[in-house]
PDB file of C-alpha atoms and ligand atoms in Angstrom:
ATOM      1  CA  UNK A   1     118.091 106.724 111.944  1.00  0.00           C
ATOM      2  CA  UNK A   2     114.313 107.667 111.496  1.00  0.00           C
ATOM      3  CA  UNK A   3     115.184 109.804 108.397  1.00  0.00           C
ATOM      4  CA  UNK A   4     117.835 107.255 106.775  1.00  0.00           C
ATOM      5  CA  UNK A   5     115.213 104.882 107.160  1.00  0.00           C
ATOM      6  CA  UNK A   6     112.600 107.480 105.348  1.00  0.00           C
ATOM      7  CA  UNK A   7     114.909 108.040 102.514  1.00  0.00           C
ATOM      8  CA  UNK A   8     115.803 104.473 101.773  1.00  0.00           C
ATOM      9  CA  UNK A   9     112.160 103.366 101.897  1.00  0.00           C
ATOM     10  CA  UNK A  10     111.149 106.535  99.504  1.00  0.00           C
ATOM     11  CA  UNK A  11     113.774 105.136  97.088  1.00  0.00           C
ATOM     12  CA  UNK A  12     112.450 101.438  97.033  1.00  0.00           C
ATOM     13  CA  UNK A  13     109.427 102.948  96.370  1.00  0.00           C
ATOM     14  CA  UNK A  14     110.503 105.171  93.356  1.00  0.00           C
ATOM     15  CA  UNK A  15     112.146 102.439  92.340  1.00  0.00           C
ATOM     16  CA  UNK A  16     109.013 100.162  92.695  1.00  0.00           C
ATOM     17  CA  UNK A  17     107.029 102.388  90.498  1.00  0.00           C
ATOM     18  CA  UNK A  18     109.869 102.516  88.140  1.00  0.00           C
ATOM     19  CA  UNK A  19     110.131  99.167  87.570  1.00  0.00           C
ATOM     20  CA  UNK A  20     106.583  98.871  87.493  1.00  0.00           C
ATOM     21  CA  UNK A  21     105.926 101.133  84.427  1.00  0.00           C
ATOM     22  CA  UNK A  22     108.204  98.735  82.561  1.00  0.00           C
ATOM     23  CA  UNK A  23     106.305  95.935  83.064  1.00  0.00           C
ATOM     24  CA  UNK A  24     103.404  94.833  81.561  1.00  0.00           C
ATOM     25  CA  UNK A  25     101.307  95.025  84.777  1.00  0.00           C
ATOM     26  CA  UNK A  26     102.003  91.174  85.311  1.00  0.00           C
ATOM     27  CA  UNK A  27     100.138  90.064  88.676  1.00  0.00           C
ATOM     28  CA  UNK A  28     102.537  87.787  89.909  1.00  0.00           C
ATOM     29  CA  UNK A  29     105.536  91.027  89.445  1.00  0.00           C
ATOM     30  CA  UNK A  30     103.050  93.389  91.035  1.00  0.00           C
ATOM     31  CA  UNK A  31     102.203  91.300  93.793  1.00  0.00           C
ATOM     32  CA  UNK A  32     105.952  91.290  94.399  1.00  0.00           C
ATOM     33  CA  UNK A  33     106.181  94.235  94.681  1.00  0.00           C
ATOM     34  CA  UNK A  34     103.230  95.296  96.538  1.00  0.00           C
ATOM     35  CA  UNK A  35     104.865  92.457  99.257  1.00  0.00           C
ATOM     36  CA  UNK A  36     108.331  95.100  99.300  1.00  0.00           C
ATOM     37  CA  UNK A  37     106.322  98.569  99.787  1.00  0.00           C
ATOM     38  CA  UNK A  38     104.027  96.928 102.506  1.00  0.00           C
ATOM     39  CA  UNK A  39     107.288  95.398 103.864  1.00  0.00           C
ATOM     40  CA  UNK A  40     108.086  99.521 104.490  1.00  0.00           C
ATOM     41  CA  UNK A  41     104.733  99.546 106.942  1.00  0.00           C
ATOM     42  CA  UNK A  42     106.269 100.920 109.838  1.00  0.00           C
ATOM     43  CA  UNK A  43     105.319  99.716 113.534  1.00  0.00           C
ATOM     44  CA  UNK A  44     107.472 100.776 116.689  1.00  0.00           C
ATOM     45  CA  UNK A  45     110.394 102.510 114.670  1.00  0.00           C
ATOM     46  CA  UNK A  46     110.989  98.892 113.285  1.00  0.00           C
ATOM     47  CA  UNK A  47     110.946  97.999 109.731  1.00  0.00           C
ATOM     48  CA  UNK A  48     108.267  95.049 109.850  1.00  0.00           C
ATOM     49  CA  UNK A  49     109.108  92.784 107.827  1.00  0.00           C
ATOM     50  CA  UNK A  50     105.841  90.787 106.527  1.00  0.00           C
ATOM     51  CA  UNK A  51     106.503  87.324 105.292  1.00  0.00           C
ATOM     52  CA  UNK A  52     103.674  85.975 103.210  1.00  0.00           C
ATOM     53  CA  UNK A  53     102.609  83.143 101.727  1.00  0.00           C
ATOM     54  CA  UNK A  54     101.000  82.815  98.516  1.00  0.00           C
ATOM     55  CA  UNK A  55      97.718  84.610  98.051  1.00  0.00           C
ATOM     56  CA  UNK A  56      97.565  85.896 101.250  1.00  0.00           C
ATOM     57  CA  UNK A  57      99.244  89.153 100.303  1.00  0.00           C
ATOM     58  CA  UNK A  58      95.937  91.114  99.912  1.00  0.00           C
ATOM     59  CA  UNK A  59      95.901  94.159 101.987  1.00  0.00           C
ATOM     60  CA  UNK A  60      92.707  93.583 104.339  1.00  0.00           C
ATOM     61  CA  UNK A  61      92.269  96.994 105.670  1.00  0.00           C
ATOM     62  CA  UNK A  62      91.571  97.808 102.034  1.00  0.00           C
ATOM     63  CA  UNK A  63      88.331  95.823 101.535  1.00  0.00           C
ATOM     64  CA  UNK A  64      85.110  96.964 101.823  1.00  0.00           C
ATOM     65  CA  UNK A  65      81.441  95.047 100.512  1.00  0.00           C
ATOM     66  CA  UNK A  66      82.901  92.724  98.281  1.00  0.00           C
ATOM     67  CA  UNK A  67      79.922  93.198  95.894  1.00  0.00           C
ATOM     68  CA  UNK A  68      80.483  96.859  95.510  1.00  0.00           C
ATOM     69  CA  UNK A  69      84.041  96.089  94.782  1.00  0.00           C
ATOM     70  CA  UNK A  70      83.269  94.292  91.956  1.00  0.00           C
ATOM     71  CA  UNK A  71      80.859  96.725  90.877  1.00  0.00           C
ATOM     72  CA  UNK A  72      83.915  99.430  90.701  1.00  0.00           C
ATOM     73  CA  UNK A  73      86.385  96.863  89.040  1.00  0.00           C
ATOM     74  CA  UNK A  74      83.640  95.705  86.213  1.00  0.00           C
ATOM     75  CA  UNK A  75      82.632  99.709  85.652  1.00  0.00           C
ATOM     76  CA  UNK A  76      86.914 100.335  85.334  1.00  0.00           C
ATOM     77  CA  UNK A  77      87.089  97.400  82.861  1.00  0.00           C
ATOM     78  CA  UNK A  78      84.529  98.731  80.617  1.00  0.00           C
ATOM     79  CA  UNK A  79      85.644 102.030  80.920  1.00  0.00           C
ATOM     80  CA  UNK A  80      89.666 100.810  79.595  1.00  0.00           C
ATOM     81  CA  UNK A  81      87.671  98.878  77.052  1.00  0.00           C
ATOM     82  CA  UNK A  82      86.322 101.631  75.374  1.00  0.00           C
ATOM     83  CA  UNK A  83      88.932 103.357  73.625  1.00  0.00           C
ATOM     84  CA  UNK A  84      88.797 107.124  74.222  1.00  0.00           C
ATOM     85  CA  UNK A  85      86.728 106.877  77.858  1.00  0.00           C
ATOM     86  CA  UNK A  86      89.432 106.558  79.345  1.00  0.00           C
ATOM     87  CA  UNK A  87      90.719 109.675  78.471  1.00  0.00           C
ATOM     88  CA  UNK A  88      87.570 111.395  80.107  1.00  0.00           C
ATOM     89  CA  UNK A  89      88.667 110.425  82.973  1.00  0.00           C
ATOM     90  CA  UNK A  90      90.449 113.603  83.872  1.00  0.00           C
ATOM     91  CA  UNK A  91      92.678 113.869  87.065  1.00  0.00           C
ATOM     92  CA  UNK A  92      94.651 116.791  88.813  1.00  0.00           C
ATOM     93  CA  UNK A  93      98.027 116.969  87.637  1.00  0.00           C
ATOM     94  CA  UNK A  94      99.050 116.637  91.105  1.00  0.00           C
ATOM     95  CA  UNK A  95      96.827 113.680  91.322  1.00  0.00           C
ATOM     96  CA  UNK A  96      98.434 112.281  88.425  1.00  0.00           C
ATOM     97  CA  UNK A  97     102.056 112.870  89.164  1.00  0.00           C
ATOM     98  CA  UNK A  98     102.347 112.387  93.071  1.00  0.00           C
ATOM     99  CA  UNK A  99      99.803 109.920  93.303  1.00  0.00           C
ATOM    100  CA  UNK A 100      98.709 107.778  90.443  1.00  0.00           C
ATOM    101  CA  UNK A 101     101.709 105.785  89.630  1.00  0.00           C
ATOM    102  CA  UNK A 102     100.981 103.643  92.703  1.00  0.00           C
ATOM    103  CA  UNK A 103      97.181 104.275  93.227  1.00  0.00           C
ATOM    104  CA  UNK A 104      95.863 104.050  89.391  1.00  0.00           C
ATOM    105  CA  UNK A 105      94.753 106.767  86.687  1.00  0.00           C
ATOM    106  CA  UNK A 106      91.030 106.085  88.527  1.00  0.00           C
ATOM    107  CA  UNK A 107      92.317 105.514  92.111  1.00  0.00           C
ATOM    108  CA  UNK A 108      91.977 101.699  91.190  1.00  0.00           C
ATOM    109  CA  UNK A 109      94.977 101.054  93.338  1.00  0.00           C
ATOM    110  CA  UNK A 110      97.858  99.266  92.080  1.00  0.00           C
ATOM    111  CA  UNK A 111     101.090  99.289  94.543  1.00  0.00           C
ATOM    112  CA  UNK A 112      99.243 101.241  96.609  1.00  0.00           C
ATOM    113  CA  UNK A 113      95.663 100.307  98.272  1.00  0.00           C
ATOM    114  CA  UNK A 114      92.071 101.149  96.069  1.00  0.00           C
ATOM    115  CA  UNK A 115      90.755 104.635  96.587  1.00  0.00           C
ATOM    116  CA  UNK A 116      88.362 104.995  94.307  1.00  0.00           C
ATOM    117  CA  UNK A 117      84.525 104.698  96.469  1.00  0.00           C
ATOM    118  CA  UNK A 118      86.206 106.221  99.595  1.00  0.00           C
ATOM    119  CA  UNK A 119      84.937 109.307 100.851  1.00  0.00           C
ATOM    120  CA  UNK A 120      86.491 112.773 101.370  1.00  0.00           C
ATOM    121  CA  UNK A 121      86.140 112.218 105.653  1.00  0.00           C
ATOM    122  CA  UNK A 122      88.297 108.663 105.197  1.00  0.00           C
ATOM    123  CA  UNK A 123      90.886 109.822 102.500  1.00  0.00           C
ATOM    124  CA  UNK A 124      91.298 113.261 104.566  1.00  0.00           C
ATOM    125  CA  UNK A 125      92.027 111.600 108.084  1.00  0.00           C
ATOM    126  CA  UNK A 126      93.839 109.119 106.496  1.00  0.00           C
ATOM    127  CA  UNK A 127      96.706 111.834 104.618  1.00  0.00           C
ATOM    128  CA  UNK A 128      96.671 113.333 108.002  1.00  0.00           C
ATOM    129  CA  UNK A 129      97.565 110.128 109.938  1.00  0.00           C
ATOM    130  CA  UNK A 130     100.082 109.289 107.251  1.00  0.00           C
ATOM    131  CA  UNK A 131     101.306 113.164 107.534  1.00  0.00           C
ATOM    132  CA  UNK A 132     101.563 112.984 111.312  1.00  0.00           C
ATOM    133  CA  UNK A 133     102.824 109.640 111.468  1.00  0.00           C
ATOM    134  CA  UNK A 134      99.848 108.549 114.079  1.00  0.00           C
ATOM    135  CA  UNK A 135      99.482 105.978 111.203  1.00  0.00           C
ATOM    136  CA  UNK A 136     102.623 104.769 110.498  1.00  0.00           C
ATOM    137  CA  UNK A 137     103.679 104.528 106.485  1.00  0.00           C
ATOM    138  CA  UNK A 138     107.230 105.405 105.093  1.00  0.00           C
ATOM    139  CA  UNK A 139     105.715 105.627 101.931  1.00  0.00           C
ATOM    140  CA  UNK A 140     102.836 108.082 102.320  1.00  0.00           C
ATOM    141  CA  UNK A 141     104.398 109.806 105.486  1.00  0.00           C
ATOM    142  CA  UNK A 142     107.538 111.038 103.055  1.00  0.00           C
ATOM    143  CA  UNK A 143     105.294 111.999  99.938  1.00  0.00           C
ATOM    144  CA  UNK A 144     103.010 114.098 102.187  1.00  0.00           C
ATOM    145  CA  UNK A 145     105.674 115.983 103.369  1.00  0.00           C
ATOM    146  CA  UNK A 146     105.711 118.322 100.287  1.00  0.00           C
ATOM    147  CA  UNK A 147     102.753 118.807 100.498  1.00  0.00           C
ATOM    148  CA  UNK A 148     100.802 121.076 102.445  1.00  0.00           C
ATOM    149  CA  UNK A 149      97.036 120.878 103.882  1.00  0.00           C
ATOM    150  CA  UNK A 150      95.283 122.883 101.646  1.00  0.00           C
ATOM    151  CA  UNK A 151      96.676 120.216  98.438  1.00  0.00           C
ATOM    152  CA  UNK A 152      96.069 117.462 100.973  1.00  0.00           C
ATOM    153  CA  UNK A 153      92.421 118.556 101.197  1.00  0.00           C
ATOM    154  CA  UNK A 154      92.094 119.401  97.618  1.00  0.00           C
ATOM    155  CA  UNK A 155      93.598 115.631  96.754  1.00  0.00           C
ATOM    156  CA  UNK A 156      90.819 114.377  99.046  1.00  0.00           C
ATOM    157  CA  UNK A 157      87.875 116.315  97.566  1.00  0.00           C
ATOM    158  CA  UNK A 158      89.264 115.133  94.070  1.00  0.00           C
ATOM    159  CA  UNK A 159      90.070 111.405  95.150  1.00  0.00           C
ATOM    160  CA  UNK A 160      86.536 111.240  96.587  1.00  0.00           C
ATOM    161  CA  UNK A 161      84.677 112.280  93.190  1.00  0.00           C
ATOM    162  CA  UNK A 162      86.421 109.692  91.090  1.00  0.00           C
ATOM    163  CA  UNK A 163      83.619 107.156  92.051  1.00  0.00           C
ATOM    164  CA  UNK A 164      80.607 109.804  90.548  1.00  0.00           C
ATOM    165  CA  UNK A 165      83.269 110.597  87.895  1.00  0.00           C
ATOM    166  CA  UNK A 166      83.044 106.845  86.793  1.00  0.00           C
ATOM    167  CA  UNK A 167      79.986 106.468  86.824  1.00  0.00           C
ATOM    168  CA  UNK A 168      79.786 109.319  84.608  1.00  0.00           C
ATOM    169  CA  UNK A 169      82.448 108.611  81.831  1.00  0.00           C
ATOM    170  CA  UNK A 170      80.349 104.841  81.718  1.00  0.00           C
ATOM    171  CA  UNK A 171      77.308 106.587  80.969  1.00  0.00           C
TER     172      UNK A 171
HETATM  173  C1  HEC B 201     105.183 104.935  96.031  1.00  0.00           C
HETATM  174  C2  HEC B 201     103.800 104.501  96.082  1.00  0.00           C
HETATM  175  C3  HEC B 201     102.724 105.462  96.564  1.00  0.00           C
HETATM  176  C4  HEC B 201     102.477 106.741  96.107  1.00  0.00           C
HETATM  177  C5  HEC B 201     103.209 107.516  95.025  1.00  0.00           C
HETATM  178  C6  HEC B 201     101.305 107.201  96.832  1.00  0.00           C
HETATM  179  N1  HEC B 201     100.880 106.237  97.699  1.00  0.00           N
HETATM  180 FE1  HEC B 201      99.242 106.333  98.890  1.00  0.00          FE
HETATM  181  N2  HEC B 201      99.674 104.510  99.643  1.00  0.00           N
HETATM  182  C7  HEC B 201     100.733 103.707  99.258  1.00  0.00           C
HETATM  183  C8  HEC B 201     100.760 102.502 100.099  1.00  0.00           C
HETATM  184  C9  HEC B 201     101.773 101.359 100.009  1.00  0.00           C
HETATM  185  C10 HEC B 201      99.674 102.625 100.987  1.00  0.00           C
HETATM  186  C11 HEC B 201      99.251 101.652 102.091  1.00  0.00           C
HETATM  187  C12 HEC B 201      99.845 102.150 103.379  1.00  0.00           C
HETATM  188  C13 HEC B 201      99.321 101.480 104.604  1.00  0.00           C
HETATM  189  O1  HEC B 201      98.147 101.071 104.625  1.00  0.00           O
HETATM  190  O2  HEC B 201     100.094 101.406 105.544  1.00  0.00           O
HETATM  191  C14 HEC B 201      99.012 103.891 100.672  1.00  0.00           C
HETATM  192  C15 HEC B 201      97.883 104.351 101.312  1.00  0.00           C
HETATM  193  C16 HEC B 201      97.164 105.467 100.959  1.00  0.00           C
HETATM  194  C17 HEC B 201      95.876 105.868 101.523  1.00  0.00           C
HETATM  195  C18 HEC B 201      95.076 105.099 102.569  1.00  0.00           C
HETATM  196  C19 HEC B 201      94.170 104.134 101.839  1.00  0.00           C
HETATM  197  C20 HEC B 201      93.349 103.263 102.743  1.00  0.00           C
HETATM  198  O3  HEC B 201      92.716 102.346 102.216  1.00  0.00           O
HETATM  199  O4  HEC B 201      93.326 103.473 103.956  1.00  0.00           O
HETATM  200  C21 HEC B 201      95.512 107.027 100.919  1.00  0.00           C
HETATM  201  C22 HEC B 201      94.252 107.831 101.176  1.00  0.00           C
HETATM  202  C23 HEC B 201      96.563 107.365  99.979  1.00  0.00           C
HETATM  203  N3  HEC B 201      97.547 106.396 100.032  1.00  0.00           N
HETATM  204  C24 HEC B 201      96.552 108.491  99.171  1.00  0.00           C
HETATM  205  C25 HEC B 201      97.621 108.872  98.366  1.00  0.00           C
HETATM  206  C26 HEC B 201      97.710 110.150  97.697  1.00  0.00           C
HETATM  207  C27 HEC B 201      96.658 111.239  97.751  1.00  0.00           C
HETATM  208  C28 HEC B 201      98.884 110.149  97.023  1.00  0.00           C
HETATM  209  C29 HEC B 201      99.485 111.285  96.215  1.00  0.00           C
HETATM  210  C30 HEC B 201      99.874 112.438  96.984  1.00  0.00           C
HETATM  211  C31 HEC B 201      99.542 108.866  97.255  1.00  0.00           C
HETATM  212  N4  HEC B 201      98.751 108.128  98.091  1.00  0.00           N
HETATM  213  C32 HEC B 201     100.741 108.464  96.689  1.00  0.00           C
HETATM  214  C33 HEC B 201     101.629 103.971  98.255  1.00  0.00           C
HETATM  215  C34 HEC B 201     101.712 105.150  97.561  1.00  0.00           C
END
């Protein structure tokens, strides 16, 4: 039951991301579908079903200082404003194809939560709650199946530099 439930919430969200790329990164779309992948969250074995009402689908465990958050969003907006920056921002390959169509090219987050300004300690214990299933995620928990610990640490040395790496290309 666990596993058809796995496989069925790994589709939606291939499908998500799918249908994501074709759009035109519309809010009120994405919000949508942010609302179906969180609706995968897992607690007790059950699929919890979130109902929310408008503008109250932000994901609070995600937020940190509110200032520095803007800080990070104005220093990504420059960065897609200048043609060509962007492309300095260089990512793993496994970064880019496992990871970014729901977390961002910078780890802005998109379906997925921000990463960008987390440290190596958080994203690291995080994968390996996700990978255990001590934090409970259909999403993450069947990506991170693949992949072993020595790529999960290496995604959370890389994830943890994109911050500097910003910082850097909007130099
Ligand atoms: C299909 C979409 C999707 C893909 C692909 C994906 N994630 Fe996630 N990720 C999510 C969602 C949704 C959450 C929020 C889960 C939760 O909080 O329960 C999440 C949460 C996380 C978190 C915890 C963030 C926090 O604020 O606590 C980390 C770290 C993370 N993902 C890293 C990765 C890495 C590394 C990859 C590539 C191997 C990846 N993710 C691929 C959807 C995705």
């Amino acid at each position: 039951m666990k596993h058809i439930i796995a496989v069925i919430a790994t589709l939606l969200a291939g499908w998500a991301a799918v249908y994501m790329i074709g759009l035109d990164k519309e809010v009120n779309k994405l919000d949508n579908i942010s609302k179906l992948v969180k609706s995968t969250a897992m607690e007790d074995n059950k699929i919890k079903v979130q109902t929310h009402t408008n503008g109250s689908a932000q994901s609070s465990s995600v937020q940190s200082n509110s200032q520095q958050n803007d800080e990070v969003a104005n220093k990504i907006k420059a960065l897609k404003e200048k043609a060509g920056n962007i492309a300095a921002f260089k990512t793993s390959t496994l970064y880019k194809k496992s990871c970014s169509s729901c977390h961002g090219n910078i780890g802005e987050g998109i379906i997925g939560p921000k990463l960008i300004g987390r440290d190596k300690a958080y994203l690291l214990s995080a994968l390996k709650d996700f990978k255990s299933g001590k934090r409970k995620n259909y999403v993450m928990y069947g990506l991170l199946g693949n992949l072993d610990d020595a790529k999960i640490e290496e995604l959370a040395s890389e994830i943890a530099t994109f911050k500097a790496k910003l910082d850097e290309a909007n130099k």
